[in-house]
mmCIF file of C-alpha atoms and ligand atoms in Angstrom:
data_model
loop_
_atom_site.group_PDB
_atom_site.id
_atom_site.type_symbol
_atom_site.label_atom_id
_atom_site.label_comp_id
_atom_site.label_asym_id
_atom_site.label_seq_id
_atom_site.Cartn_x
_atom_site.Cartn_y
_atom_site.Cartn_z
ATOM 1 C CA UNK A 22 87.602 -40.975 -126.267
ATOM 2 C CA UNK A 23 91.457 -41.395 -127.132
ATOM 3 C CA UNK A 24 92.435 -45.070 -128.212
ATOM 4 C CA UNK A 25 94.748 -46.399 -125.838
ATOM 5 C CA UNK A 26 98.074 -47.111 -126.561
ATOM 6 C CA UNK A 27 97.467 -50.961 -126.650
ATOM 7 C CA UNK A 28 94.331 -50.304 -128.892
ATOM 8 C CA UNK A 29 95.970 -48.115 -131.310
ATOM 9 C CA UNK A 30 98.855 -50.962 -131.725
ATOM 10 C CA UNK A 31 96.095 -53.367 -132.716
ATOM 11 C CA UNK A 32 93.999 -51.033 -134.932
ATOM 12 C CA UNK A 33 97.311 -50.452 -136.479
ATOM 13 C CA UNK A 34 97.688 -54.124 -136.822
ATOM 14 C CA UNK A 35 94.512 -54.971 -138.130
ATOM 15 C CA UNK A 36 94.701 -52.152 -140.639
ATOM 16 C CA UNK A 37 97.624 -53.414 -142.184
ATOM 17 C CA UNK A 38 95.396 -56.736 -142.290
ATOM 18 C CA UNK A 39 92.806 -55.108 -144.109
ATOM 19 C CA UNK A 40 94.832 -54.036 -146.836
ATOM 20 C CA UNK A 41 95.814 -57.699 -147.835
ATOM 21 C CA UNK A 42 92.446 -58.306 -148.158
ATOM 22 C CA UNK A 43 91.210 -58.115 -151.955
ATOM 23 C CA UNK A 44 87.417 -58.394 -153.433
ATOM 24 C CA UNK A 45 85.874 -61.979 -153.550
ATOM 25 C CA UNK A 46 87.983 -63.387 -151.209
ATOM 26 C CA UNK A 47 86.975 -65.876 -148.609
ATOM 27 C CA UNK A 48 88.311 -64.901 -145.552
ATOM 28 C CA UNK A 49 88.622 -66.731 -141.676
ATOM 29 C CA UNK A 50 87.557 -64.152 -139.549
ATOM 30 C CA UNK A 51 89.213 -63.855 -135.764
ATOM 31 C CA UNK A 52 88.336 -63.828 -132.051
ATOM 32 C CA UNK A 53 88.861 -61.841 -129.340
ATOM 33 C CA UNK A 54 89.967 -57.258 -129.299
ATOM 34 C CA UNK A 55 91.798 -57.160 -131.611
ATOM 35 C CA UNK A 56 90.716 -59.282 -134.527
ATOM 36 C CA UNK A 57 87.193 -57.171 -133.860
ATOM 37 C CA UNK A 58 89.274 -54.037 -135.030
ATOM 38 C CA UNK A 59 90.336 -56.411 -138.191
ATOM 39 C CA UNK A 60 86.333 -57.422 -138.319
ATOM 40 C CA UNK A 61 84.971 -53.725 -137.869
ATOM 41 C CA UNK A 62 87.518 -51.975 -140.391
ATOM 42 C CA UNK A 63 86.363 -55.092 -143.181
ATOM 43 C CA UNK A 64 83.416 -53.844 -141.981
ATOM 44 C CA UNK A 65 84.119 -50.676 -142.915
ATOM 45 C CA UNK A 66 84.844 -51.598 -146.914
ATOM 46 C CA UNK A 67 82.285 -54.046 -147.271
ATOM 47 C CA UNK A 68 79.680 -50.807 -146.778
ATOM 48 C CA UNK A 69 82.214 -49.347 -149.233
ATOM 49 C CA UNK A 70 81.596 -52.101 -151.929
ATOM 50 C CA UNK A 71 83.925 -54.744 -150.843
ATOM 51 C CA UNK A 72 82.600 -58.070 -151.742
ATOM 52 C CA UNK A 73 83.894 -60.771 -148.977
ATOM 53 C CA UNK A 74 82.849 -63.818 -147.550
ATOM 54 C CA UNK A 75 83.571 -64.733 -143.696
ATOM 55 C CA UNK A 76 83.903 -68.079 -141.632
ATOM 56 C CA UNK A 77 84.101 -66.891 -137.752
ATOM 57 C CA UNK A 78 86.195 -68.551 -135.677
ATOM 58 C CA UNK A 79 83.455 -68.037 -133.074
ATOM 59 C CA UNK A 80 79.234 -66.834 -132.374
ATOM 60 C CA UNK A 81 80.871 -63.372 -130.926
ATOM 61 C CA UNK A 82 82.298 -63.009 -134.348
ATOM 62 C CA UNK A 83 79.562 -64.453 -136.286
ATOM 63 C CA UNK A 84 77.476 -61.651 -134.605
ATOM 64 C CA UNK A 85 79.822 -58.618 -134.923
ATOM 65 C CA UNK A 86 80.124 -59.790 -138.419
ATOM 66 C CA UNK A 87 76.801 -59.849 -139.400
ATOM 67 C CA UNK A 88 76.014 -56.661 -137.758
ATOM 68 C CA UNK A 89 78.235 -55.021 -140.096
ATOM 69 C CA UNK A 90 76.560 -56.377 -142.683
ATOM 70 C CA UNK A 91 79.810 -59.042 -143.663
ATOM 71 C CA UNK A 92 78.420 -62.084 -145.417
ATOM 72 C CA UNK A 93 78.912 -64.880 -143.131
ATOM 73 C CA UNK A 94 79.105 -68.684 -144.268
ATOM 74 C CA UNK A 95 79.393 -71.693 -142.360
ATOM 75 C CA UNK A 96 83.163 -73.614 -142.423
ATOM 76 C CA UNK A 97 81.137 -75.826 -144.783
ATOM 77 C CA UNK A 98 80.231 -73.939 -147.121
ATOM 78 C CA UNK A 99 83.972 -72.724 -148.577
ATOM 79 C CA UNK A 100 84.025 -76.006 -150.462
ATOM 80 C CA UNK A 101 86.698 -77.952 -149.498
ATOM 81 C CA UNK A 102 85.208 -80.928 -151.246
ATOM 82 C CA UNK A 103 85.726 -78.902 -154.734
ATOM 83 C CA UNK A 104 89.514 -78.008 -153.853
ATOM 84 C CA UNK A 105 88.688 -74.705 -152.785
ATOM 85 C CA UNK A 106 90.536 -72.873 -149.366
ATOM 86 C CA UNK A 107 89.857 -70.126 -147.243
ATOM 87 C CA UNK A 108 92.055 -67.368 -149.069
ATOM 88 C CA UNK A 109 93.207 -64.970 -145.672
ATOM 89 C CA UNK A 110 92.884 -65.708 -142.212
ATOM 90 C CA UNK A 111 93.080 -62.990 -140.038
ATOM 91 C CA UNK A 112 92.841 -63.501 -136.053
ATOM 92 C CA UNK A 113 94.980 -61.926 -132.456
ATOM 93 C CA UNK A 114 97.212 -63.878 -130.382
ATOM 94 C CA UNK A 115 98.058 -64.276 -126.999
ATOM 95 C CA UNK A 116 101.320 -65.245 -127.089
ATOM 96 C CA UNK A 117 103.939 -65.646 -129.697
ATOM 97 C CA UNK A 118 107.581 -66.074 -130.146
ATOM 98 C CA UNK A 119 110.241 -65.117 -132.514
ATOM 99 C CA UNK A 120 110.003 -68.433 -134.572
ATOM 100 C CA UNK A 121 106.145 -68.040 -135.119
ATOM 101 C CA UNK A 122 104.774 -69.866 -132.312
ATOM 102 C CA UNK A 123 101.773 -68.768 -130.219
ATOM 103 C CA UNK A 124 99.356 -69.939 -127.926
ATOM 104 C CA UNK A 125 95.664 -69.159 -128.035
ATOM 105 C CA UNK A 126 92.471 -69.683 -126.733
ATOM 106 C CA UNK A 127 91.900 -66.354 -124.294
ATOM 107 C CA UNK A 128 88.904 -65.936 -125.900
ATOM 108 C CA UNK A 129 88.363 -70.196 -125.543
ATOM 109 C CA UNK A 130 87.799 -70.378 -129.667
ATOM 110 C CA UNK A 131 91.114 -71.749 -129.750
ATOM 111 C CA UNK A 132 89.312 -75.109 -131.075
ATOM 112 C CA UNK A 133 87.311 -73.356 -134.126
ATOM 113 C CA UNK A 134 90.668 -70.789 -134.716
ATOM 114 C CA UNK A 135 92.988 -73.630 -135.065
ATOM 115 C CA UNK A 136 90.561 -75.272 -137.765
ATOM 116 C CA UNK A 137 90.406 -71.654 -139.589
ATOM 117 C CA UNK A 138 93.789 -71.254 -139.723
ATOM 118 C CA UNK A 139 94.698 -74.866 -141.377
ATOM 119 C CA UNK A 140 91.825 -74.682 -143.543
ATOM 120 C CA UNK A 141 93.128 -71.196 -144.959
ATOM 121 C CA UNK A 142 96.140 -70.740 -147.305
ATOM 122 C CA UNK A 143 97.344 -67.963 -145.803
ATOM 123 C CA UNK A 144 97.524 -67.105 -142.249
ATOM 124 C CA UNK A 145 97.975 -63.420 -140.873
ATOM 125 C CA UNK A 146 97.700 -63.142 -137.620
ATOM 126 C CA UNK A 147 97.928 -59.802 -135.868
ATOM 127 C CA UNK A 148 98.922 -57.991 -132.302
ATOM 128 C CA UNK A 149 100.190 -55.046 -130.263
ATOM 129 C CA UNK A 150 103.524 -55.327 -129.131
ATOM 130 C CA UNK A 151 102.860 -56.783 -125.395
ATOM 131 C CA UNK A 152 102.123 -59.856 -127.012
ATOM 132 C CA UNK A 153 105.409 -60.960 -128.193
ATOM 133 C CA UNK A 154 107.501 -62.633 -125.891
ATOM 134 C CA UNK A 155 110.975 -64.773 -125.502
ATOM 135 C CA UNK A 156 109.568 -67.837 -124.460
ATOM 136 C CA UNK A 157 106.291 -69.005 -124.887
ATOM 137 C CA UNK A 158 104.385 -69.804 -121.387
ATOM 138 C CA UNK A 159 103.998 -66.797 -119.335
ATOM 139 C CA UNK A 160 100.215 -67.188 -120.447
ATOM 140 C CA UNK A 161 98.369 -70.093 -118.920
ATOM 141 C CA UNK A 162 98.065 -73.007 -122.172
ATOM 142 C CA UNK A 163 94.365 -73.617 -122.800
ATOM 143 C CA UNK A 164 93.697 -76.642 -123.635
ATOM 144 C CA UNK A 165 90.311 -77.696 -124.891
ATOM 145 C CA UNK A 166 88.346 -80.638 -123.849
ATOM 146 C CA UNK A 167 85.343 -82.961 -123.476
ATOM 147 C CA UNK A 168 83.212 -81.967 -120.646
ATOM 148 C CA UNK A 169 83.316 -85.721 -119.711
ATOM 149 C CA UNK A 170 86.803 -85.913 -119.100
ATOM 150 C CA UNK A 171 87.851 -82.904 -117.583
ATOM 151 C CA UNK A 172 89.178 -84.456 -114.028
ATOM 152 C CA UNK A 173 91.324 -86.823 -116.011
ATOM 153 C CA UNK A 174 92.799 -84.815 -118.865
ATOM 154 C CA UNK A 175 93.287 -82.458 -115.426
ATOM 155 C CA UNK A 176 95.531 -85.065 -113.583
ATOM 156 C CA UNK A 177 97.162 -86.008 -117.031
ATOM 157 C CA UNK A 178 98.288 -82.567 -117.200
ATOM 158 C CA UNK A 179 99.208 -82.149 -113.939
ATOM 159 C CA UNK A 180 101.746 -84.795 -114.571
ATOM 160 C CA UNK A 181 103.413 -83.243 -117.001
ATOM 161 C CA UNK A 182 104.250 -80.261 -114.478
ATOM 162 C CA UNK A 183 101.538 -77.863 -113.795
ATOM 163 C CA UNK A 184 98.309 -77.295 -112.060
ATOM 164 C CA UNK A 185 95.497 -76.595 -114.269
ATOM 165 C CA UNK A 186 92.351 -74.375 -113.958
ATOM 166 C CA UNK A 187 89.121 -75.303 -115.057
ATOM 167 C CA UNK A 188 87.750 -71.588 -116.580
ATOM 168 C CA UNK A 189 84.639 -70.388 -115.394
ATOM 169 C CA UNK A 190 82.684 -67.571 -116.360
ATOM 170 C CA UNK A 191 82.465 -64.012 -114.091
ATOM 171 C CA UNK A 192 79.128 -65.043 -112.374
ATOM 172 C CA UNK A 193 81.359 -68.790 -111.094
ATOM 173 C CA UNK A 194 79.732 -71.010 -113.522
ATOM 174 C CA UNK A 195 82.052 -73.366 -115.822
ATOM 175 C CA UNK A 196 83.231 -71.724 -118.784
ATOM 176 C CA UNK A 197 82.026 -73.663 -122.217
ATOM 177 C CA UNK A 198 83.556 -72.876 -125.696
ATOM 178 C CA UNK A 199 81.479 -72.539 -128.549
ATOM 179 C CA UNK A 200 81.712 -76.882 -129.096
ATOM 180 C CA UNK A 201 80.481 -76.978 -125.454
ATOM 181 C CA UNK A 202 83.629 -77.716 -124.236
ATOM 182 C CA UNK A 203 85.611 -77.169 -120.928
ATOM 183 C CA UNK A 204 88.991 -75.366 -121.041
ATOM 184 C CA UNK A 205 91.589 -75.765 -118.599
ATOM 185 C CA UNK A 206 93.683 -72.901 -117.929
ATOM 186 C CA UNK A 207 97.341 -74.412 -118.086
ATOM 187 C CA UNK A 208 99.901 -72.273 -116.240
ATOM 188 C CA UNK A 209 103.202 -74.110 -117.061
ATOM 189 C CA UNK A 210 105.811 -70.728 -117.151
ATOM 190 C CA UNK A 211 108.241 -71.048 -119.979
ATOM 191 C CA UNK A 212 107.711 -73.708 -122.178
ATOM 192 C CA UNK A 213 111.211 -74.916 -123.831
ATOM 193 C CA UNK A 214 109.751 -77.284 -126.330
ATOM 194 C CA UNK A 215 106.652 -76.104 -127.371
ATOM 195 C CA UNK A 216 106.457 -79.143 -130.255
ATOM 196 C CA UNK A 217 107.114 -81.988 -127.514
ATOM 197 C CA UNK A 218 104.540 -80.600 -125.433
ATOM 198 C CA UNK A 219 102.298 -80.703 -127.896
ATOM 199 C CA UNK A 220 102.548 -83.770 -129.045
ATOM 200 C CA UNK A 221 102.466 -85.291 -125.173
ATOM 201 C CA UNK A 222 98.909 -82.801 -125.097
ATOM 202 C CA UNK A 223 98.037 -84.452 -128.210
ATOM 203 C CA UNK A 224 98.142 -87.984 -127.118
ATOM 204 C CA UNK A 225 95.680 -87.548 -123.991
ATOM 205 C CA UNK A 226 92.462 -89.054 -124.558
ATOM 206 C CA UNK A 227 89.962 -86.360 -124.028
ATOM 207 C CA UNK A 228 91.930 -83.636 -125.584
ATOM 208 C CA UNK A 229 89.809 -81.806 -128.039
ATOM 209 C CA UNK A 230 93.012 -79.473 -129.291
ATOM 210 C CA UNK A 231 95.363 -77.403 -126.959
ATOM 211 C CA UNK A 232 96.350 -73.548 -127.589
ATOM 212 C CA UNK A 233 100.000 -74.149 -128.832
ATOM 213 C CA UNK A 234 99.526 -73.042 -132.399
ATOM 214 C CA UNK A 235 103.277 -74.113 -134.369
ATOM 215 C CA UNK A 236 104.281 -73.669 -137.883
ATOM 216 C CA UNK A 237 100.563 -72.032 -138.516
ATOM 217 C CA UNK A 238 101.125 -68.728 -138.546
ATOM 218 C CA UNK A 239 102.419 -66.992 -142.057
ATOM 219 C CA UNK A 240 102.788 -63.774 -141.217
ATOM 220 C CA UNK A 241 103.350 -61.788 -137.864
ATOM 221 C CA UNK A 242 101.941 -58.248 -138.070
ATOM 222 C CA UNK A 243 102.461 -56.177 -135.290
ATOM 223 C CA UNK A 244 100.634 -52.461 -134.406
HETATM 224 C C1 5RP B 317 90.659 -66.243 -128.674
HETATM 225 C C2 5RP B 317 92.063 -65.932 -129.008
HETATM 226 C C3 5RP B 317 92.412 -64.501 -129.174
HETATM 227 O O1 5RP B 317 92.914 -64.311 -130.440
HETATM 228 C C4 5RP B 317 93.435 -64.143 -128.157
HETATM 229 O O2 5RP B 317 92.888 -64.431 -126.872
HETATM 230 C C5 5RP B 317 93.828 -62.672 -128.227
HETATM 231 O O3 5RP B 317 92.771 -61.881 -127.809
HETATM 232 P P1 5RP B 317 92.921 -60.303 -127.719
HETATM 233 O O4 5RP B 317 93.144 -59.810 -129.101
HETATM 234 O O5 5RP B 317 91.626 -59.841 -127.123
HETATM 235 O O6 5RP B 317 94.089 -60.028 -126.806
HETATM 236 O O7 5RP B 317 92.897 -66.789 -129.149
HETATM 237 O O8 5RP B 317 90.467 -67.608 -128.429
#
């Protein structure tokens, strides 16, 4: 069956990934469609010979990984302790602007992403072109947080000037990410300071980490 036209763009996207890659690198390993075209194409050269290491950002991408016979290690074992980084991080976006700045967390790995990404030294992230917008916001924020304060991170939010979601799965039940965590959906339309709001989403106790990813992102690659 013929890629779509979206698919192609992140293919694209994640093949131009691919090529940055080099042997013996450690590499942070994406969620969601389109870093699993980065993941199945590095799946591709590791049956060629490549020799990579991977820390998913999430189990979906553990599994995919593994099933493509990637070498998967555990955030722990890149050692930090010993000065050594991730070398490439590769993951999609939902959202991001002309300075940069996205938001994340469709997939609700936003939590395990963000991690990846600072622990890396350099940060690709990749995307077809209906990703990239003006202003950042048109995608509800998720913001990541302990089961036991959901109502009141909830009415924190709400405060600041929008009415947030709890995410649940198809079947009704409450969404959890991979740290057993609830995510609220955050719908606040165009966000004009992305930095101030995260630093007010920052400060409210309960908040495991929120989707506004700023001054992360190296490089923009686009399908
Ligand atoms: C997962 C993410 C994803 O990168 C984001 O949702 C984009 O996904 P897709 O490539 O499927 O559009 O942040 O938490």
């Amino acid at each position: 069956m013929p890629l779509s036209d979206a698919d192609a763009q992140k293919r694209a996207a994640a093949q131009q990934a691919v090529a940055l890659v080099a042997d013996g690198m450690t590499l942070g390993l994406g969620t969601g469609s389109t870093a699993a075209w980065f993941v199945r194409l590095l799946g591709e050269r590791v049956q060629q010979g490549l020799r990579v290491r991977g820390v998913p950002t999430s189990e979906a991408t553990a599994e995919l990984a593994r099933s493509l016979g990637i070498d998967v290690i555990r955030l722990d074992d890149v050692g930090f302790a010993e000065g050594r980084r991730i070398d490439l991080c590769v993951d999609g976006v939902d959202e991001v602007d002309g300075e940069k700045r996205a938001i994340k967390g469709g997939g609700g790995a936003l939590l395990r992403e963000k991690i990846v990404a600072a622990g890396s030294d350099r940060v690709v992230y990749i995307a077809d072109a209906s990703k990239r917008v003006q202003t950042l916001g048109q995608f509800p924020l998720p913001v990541e947080v302990i089961p036991f304060a959901a109502a009141f991170v909830a009415s924190r939010i709400a405060a600041l000037g929008c009415e947030p979601v709890v995410r649940r799965n198809a079947d009704g039940s409450e969404f959890r990410s991979d740290e057993n965590n609830v995510i609220l959906d955050c719908p606040f339309g165009a966000i004009e300071d992305p930095e101030a709001l995260a630093a007010e989403l920052a400060l409210i106790p309960g908040v495991v980490e929120h989707g506004l990813f700023l001054g992360m992102i190296d490089e923009m690659l686009f399908g």
